[in-house]
PDB file of C-alpha atoms and ligand atoms in Angstrom:
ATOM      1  CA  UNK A   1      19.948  17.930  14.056  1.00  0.00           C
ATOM      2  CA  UNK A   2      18.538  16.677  10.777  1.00  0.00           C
ATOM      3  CA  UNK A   3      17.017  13.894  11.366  1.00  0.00           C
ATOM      4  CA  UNK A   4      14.019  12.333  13.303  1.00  0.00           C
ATOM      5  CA  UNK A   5      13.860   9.357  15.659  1.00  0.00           C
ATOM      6  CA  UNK A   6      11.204   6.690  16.113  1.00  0.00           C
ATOM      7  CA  UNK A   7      11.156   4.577  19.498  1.00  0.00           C
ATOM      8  CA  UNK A   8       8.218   2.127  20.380  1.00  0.00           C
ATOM      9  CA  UNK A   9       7.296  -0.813  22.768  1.00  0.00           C
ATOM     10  CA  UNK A  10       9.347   0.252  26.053  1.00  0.00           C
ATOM     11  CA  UNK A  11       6.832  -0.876  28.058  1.00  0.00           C
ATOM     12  CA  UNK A  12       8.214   1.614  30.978  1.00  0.00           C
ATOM     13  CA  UNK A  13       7.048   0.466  34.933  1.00  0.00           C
ATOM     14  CA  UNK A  14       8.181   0.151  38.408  1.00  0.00           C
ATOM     15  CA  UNK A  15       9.541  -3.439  38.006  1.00  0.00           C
ATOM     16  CA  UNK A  16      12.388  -2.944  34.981  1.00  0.00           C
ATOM     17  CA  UNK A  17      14.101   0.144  35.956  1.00  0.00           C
ATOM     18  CA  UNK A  18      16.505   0.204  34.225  1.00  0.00           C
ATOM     19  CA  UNK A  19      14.839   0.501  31.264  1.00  0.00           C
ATOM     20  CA  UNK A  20      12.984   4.019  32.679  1.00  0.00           C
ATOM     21  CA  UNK A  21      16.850   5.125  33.136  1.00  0.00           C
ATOM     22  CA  UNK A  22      18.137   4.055  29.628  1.00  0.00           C
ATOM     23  CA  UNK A  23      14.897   5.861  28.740  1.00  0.00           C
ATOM     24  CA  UNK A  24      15.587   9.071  30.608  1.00  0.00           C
ATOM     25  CA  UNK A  25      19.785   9.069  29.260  1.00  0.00           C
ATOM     26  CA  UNK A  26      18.484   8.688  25.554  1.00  0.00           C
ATOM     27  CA  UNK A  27      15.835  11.506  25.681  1.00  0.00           C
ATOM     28  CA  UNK A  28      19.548  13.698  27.131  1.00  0.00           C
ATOM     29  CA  UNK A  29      21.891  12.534  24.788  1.00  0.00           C
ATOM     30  CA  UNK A  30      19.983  11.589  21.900  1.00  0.00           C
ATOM     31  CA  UNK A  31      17.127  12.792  21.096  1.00  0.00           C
ATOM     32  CA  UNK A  32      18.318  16.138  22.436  1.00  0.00           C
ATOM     33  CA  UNK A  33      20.095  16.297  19.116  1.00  0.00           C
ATOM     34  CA  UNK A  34      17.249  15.201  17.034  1.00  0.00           C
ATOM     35  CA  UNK A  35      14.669  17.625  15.276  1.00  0.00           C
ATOM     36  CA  UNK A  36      11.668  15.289  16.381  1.00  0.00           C
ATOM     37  CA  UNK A  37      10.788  12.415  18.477  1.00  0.00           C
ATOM     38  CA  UNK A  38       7.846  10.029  17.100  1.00  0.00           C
ATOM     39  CA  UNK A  39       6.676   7.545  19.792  1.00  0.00           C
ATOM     40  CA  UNK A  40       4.934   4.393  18.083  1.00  0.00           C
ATOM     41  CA  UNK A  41       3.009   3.170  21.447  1.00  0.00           C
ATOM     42  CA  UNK A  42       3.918   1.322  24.507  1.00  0.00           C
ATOM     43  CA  UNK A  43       5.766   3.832  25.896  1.00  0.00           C
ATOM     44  CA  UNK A  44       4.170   2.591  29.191  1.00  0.00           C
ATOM     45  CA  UNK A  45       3.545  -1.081  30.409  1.00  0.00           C
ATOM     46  CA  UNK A  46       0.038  -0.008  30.795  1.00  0.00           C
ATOM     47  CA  UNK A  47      -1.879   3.665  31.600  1.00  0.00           C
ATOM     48  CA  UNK A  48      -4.715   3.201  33.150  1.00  0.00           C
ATOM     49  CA  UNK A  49      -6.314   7.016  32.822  1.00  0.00           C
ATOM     50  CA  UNK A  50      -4.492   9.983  32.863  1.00  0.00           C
ATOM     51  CA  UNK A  51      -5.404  10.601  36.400  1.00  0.00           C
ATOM     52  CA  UNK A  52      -2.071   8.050  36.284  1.00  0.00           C
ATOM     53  CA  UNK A  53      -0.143  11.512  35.788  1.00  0.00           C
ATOM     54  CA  UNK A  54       0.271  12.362  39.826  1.00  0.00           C
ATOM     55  CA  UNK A  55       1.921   8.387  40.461  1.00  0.00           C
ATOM     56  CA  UNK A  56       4.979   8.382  40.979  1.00  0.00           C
ATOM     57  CA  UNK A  57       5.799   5.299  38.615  1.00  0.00           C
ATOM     58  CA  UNK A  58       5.041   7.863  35.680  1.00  0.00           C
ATOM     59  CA  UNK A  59       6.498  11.599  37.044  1.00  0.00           C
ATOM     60  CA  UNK A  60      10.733  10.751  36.145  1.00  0.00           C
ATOM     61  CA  UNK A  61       9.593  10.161  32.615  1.00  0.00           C
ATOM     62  CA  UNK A  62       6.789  12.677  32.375  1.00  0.00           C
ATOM     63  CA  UNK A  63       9.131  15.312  33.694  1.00  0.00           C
ATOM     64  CA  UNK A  64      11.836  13.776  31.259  1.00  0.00           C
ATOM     65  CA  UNK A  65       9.303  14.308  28.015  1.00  0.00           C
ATOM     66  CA  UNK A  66       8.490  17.901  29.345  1.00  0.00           C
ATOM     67  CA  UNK A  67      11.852  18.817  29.813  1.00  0.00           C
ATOM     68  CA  UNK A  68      12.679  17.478  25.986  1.00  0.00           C
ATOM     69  CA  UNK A  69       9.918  19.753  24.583  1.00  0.00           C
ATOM     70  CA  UNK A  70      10.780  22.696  26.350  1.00  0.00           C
ATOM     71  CA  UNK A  71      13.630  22.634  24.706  1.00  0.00           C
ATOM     72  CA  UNK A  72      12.968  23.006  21.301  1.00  0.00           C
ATOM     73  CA  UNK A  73      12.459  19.103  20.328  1.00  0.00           C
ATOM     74  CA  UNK A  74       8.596  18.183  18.811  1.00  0.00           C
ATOM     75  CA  UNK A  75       7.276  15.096  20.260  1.00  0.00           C
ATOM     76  CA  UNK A  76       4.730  13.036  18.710  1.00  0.00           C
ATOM     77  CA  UNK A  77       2.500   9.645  20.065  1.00  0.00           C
ATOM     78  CA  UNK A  78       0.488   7.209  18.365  1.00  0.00           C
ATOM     79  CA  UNK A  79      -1.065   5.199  20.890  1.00  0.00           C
ATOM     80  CA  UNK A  80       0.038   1.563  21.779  1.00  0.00           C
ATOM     81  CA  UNK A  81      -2.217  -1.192  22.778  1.00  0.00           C
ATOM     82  CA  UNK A  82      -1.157  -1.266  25.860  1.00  0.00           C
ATOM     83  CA  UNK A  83      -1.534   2.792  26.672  1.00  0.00           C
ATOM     84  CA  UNK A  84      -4.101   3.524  24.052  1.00  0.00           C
ATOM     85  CA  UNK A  85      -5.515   5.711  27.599  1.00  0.00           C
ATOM     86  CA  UNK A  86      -3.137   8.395  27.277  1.00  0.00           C
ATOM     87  CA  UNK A  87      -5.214  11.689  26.270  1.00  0.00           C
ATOM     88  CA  UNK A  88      -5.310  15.414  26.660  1.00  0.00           C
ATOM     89  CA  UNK A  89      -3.790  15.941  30.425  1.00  0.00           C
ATOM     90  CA  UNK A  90      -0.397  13.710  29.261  1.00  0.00           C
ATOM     91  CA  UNK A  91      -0.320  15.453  26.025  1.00  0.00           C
ATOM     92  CA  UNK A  92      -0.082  19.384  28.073  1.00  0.00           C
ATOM     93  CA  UNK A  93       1.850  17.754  30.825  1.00  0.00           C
ATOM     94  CA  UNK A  94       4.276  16.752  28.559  1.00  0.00           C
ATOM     95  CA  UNK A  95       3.811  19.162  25.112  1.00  0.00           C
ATOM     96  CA  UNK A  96       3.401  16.137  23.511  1.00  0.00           C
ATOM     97  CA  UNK A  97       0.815  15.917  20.060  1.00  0.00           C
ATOM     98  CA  UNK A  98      -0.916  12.748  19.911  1.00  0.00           C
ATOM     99  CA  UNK A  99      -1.274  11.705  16.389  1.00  0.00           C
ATOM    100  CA  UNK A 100      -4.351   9.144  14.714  1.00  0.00           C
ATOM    101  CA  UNK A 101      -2.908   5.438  14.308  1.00  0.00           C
ATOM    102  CA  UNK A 102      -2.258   5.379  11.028  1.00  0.00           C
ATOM    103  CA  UNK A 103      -1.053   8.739  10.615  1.00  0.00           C
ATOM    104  CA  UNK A 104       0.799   9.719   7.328  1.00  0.00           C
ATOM    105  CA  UNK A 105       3.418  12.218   7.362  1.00  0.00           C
ATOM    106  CA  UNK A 106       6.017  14.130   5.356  1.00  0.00           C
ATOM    107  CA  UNK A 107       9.869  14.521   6.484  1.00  0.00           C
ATOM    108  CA  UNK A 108      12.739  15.100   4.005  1.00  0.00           C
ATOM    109  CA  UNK A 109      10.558  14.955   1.150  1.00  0.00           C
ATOM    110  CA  UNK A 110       8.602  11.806   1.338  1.00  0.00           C
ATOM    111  CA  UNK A 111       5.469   9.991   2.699  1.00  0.00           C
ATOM    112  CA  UNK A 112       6.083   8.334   5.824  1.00  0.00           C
ATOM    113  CA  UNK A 113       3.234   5.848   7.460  1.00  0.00           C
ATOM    114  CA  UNK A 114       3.368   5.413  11.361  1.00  0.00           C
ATOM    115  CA  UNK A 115       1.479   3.364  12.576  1.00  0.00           C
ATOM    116  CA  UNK A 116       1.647   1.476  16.313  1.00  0.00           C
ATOM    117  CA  UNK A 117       1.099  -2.139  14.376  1.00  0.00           C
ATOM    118  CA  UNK A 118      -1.560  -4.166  16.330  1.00  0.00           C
ATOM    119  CA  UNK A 119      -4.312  -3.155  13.962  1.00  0.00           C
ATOM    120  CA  UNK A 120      -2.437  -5.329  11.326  1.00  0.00           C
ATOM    121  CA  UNK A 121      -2.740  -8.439  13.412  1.00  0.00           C
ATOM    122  CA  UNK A 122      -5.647  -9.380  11.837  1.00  0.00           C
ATOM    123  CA  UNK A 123      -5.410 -13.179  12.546  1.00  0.00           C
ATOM    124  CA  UNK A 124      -5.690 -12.885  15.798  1.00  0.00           C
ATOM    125  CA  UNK A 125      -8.859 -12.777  16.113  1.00  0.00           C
ATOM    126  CA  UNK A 126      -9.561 -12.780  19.699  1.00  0.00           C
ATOM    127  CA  UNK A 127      -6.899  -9.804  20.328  1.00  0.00           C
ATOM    128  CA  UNK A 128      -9.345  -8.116  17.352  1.00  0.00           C
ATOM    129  CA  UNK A 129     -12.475  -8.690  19.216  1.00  0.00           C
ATOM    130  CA  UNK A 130     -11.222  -6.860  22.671  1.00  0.00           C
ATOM    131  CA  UNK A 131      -9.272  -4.154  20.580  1.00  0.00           C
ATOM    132  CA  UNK A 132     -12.351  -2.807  18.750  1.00  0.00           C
ATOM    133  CA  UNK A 133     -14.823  -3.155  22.271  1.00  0.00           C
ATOM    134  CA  UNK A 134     -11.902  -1.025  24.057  1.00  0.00           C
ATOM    135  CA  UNK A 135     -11.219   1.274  21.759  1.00  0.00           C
ATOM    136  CA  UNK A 136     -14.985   2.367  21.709  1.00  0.00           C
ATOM    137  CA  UNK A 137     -16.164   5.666  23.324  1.00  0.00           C
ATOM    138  CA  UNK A 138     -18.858   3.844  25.143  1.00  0.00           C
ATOM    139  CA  UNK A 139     -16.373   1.795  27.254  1.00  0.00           C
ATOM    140  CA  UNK A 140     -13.855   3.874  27.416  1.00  0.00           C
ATOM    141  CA  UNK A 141     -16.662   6.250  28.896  1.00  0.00           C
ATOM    142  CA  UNK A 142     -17.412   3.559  31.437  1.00  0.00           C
ATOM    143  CA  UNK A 143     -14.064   2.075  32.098  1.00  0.00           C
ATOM    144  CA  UNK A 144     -12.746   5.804  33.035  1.00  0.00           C
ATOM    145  CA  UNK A 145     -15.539   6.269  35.356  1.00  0.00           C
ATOM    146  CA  UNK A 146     -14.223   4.057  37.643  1.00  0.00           C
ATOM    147  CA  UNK A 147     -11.934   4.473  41.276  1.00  0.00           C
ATOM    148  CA  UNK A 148      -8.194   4.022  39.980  1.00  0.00           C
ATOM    149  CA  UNK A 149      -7.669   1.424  42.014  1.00  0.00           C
ATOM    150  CA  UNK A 150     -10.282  -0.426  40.989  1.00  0.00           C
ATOM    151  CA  UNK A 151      -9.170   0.062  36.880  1.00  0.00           C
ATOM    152  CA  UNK A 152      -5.472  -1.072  38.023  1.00  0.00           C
ATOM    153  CA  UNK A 153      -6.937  -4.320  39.809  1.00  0.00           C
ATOM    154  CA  UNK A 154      -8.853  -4.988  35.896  1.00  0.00           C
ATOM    155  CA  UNK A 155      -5.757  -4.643  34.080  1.00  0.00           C
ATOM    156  CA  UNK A 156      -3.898  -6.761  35.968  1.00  0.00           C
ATOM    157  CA  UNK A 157      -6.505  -9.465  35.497  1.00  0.00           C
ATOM    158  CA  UNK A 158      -6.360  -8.881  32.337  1.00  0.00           C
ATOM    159  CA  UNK A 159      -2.700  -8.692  31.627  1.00  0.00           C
ATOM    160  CA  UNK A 160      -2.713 -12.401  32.876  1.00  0.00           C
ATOM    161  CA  UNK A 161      -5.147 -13.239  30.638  1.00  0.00           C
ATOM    162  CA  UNK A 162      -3.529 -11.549  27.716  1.00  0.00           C
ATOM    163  CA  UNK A 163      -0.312 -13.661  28.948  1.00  0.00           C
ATOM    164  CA  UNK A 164      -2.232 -17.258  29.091  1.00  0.00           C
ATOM    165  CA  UNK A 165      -3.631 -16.608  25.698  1.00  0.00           C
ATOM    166  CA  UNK A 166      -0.787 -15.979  24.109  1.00  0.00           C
ATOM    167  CA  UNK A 167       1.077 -18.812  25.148  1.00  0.00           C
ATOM    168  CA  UNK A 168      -1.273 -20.711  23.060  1.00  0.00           C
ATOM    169  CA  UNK A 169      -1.209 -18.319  19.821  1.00  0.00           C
ATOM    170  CA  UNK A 170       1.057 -19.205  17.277  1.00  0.00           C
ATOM    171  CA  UNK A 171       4.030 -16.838  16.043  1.00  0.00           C
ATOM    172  CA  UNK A 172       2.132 -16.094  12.662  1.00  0.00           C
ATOM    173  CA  UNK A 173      -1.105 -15.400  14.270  1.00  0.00           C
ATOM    174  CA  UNK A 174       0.552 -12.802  16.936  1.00  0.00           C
ATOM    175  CA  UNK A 175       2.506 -11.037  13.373  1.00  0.00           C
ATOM    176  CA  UNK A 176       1.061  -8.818  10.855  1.00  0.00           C
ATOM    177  CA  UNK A 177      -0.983 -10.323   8.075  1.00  0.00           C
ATOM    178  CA  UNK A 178       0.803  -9.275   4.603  1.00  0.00           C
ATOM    179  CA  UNK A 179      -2.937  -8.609   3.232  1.00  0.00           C
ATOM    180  CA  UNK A 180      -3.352  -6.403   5.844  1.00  0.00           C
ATOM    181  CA  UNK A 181      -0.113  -4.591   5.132  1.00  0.00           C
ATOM    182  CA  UNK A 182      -1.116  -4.327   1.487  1.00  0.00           C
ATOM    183  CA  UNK A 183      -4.314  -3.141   2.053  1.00  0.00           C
ATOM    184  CA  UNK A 184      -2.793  -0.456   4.036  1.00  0.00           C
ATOM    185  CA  UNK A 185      -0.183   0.448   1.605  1.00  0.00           C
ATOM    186  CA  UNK A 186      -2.652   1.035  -1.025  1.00  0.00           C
ATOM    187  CA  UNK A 187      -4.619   2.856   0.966  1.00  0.00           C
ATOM    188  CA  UNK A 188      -2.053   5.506   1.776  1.00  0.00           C
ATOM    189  CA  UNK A 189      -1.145   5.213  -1.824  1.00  0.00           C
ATOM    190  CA  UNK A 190       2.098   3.093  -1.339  1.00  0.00           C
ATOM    191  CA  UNK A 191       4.295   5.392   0.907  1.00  0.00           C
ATOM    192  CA  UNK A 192       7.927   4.695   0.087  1.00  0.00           C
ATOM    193  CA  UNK A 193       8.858   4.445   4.305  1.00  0.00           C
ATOM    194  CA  UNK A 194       5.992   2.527   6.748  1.00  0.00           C
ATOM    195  CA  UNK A 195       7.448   2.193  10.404  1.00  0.00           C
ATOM    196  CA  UNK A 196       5.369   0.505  13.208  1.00  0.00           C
ATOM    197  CA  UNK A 197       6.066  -1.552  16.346  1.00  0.00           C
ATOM    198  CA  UNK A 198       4.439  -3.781  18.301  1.00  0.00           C
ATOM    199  CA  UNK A 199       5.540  -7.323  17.161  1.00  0.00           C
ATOM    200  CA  UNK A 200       8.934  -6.900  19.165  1.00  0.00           C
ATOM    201  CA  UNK A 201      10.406  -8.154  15.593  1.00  0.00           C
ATOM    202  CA  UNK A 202      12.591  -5.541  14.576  1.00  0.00           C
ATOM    203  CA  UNK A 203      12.929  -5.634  10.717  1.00  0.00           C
ATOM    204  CA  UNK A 204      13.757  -4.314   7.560  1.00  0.00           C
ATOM    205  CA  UNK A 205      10.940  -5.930   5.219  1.00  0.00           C
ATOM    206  CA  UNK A 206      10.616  -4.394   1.423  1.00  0.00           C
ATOM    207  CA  UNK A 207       7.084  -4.321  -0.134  1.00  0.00           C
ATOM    208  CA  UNK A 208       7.206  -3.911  -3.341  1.00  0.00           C
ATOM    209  CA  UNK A 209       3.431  -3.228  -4.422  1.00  0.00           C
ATOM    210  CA  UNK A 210       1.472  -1.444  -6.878  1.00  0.00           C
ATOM    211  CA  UNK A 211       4.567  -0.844  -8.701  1.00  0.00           C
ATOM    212  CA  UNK A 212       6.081   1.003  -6.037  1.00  0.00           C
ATOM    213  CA  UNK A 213       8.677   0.040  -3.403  1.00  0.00           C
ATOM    214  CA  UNK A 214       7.864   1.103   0.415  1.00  0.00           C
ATOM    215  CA  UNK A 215      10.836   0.104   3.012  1.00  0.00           C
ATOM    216  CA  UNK A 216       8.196  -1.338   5.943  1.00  0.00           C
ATOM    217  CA  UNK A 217      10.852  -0.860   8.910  1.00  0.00           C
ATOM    218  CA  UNK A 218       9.931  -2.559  12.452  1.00  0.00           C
ATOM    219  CA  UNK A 219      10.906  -1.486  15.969  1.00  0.00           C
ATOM    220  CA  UNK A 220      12.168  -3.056  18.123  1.00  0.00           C
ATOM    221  CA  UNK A 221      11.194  -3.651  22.457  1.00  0.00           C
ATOM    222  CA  UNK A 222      13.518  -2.326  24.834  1.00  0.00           C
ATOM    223  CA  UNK A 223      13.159  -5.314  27.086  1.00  0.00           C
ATOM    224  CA  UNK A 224      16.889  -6.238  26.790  1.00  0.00           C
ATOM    225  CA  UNK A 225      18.112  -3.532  24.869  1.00  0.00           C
ATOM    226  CA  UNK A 226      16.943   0.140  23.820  1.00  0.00           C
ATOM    227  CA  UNK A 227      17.062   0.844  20.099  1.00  0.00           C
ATOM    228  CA  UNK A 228      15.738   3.405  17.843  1.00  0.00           C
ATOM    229  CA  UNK A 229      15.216   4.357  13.779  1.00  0.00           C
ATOM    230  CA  UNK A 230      16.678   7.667  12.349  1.00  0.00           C
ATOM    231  CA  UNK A 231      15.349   9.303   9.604  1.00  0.00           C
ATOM    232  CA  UNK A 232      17.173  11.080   7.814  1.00  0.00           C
ATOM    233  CA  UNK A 233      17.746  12.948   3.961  1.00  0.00           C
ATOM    234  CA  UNK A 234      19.520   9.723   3.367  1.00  0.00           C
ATOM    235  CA  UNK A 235      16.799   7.219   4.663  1.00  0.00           C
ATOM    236  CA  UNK A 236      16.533   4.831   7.592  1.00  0.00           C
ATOM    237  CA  UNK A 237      18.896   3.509  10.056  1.00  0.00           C
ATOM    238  CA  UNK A 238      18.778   1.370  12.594  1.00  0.00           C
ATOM    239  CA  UNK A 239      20.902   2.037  15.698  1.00  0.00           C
ATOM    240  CA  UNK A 240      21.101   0.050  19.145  1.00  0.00           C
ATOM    241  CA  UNK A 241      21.857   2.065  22.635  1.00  0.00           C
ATOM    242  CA  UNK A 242      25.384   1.017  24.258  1.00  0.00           C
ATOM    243  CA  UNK A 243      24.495  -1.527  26.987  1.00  0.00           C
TER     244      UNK A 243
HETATM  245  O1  LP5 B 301       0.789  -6.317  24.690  1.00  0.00           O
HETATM  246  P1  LP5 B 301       1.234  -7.666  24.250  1.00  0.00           P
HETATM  247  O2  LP5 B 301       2.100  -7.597  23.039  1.00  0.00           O
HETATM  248  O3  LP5 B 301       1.834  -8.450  25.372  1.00  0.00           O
HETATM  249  O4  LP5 B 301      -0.090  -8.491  23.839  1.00  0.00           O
HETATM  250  C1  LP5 B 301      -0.979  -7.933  22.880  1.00  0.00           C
HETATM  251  C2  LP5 B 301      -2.394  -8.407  23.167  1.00  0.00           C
HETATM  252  N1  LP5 B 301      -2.769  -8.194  24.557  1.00  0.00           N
HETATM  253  C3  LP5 B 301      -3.217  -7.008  24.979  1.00  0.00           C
HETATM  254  C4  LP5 B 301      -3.504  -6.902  26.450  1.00  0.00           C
HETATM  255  C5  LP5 B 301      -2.386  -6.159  27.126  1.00  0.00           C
HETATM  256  O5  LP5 B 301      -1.136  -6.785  26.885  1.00  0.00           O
HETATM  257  C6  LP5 B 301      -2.635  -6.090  28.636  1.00  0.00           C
HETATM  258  C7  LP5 B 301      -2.374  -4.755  29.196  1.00  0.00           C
HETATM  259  C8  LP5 B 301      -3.263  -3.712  28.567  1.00  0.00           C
HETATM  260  C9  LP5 B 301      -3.472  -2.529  29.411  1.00  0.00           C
HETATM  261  C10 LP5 B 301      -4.425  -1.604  28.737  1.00  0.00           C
HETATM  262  C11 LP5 B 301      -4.851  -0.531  29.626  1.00  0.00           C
HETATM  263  C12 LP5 B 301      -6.145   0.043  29.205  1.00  0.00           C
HETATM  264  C13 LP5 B 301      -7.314  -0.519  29.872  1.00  0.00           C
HETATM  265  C14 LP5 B 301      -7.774  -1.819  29.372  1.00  0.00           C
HETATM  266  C15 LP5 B 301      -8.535  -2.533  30.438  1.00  0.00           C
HETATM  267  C16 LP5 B 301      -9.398  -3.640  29.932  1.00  0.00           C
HETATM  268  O6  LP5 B 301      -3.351  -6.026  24.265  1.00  0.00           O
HETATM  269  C17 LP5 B 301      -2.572  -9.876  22.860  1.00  0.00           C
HETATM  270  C18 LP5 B 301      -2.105 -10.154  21.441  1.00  0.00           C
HETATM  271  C19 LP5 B 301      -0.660  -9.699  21.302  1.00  0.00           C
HETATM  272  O7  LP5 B 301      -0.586  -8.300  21.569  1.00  0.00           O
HETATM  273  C20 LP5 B 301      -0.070  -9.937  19.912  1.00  0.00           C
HETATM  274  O8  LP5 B 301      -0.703  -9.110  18.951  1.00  0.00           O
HETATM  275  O9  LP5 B 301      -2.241 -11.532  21.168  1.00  0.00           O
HETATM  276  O10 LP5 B 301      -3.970 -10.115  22.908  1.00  0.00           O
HETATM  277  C21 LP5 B 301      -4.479 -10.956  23.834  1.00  0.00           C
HETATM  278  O11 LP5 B 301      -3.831 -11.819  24.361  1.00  0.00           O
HETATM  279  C22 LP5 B 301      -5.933 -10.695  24.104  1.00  0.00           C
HETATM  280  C23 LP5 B 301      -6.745 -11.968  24.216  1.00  0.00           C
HETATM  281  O12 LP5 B 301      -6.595 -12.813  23.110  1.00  0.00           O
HETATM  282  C24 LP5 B 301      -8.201 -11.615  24.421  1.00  0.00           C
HETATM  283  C25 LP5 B 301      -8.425 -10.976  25.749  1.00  0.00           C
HETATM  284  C26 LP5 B 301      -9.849 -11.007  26.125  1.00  0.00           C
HETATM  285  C27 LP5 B 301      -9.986 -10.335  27.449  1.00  0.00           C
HETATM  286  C28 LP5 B 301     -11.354 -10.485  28.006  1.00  0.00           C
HETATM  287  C29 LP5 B 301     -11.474  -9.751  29.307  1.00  0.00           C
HETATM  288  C30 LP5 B 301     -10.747 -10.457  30.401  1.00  0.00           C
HETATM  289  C31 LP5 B 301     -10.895  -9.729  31.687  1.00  0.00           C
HETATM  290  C32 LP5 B 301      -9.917 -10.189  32.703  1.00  0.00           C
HETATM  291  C33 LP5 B 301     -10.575 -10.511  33.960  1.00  0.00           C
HETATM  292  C34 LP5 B 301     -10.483 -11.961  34.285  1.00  0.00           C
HETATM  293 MN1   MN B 302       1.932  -3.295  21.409  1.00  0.00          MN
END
């Protein structure tokens, strides 16, 4: 019971269902045990709006979430790049608290960073360029506005696009740049525990900056296989679900 779990990048949809059920068994058995659940973005494949909340693709796992919070267990979400959407009607449907990407927290004593990770790819530019004109209130404000339907059809498009260009990005571009990760460090005043997703690289990496050490732990996908970090008194673990 004394510990907290971090998932990210599950990328949940219609078309790997398996993963939605290995989902579903892990919020029962483990994080039913846990004192809190952080979720570092992705959850989803994509959310296109929270008027996403009433299709059925999303209800198991909304349902799932609600169920986990009713019961005693906090939830937490930082927003992923790919359901950066989620807002206000998910967070009551579910009880769920949607923290700031970065967010800096306290658990057993010490700073923790979360962050979801994609802000820190800052050589890749052209992913840069998008994230900062979607993230904006403006087109979020106009994106919203439109049929469901017709904001499905976009991200599809653009999903292909997203998977051309990166065919054609190197493996260094699509990772975190280390000057990025410093700069972040510092800024939170060299936390001894940063955990983030997104680069599907899961990792132990030790920073040791400003004369401090900080344990920079990546998650991993669930494409093949669902893992998760615990936090505990005693620090971080890694720890893979049974196939
Ligand atoms: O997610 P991942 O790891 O596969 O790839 C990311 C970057 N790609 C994205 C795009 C998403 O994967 C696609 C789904 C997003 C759904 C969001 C829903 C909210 C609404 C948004 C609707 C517009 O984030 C990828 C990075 C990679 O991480 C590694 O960091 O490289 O970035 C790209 O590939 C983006 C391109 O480089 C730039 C895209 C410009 C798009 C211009 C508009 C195209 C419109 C399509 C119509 C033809
Ligand atoms: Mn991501």
């Amino acid at each position: 019971m004394d510990y907290c779990l971090f998932i990210s990048d599950l990328h949940l949809c219609d078309s790997r269902p398996h993963i939605t059920q290995a989902f579903n068994q892990f919020l029962e058995k483990t994080a039913a045990k846990a004192q809190a659940l952080y979720i570092l973005g992705d959850l989803f494949e994509y959310w296109a709006g929270d008027d996403s909340i009433a299709v059925g693709t999303y209800q198991a796992t909304i349902h799932a979430l609600h169920k986990l919070t009713s019961s005693g267990v906090a939830v937490f979400l930082i927003h992923g790049n790919r359901d950066f959407l989620l807002g206000k009607d998910f967070a009551n449907a579910t009880d769920i608290k949607i923290l700031p990407d970065p967010s800096l927290i306290t658990l057993y004593g010490k700073p923790v960073l979360l962050s979801h990770g994609d802000a820190l790819c800052t050589d890749d530019i052209a992913y840069q360029q998008f994230r900062s004109e979607v993230r904006s209130t403006t087109w979020q404000v106009q994106f919203l506005g439109q049929p469901l339907a017709k904001r499905i059809a976009y991200i599809e498009q653009l999903r292909a696009k997203s998977e051309q260009e990166k065919s054609t990005k190197s493996m260094q571009i699509m990772d975190v740049n280390s000057t990025a990760v410093n700069n972040l460090l510092r800024k939170f005043s060299y936390p001894p525990i940063f955990i983030h997703g997104h680069t599907h690289r899961p990792n132990k990496h030790v920073h040791e900056v400003g004369g401090s050490v900080c344990e920079r732990w990546v998650l991993g996908d669930w494409y093949e296989q669902g893992s998760y970090l615990k936090l505990s008194a005693n620090g971080c673990h890694s720890q893979m679900l049974a196939s």
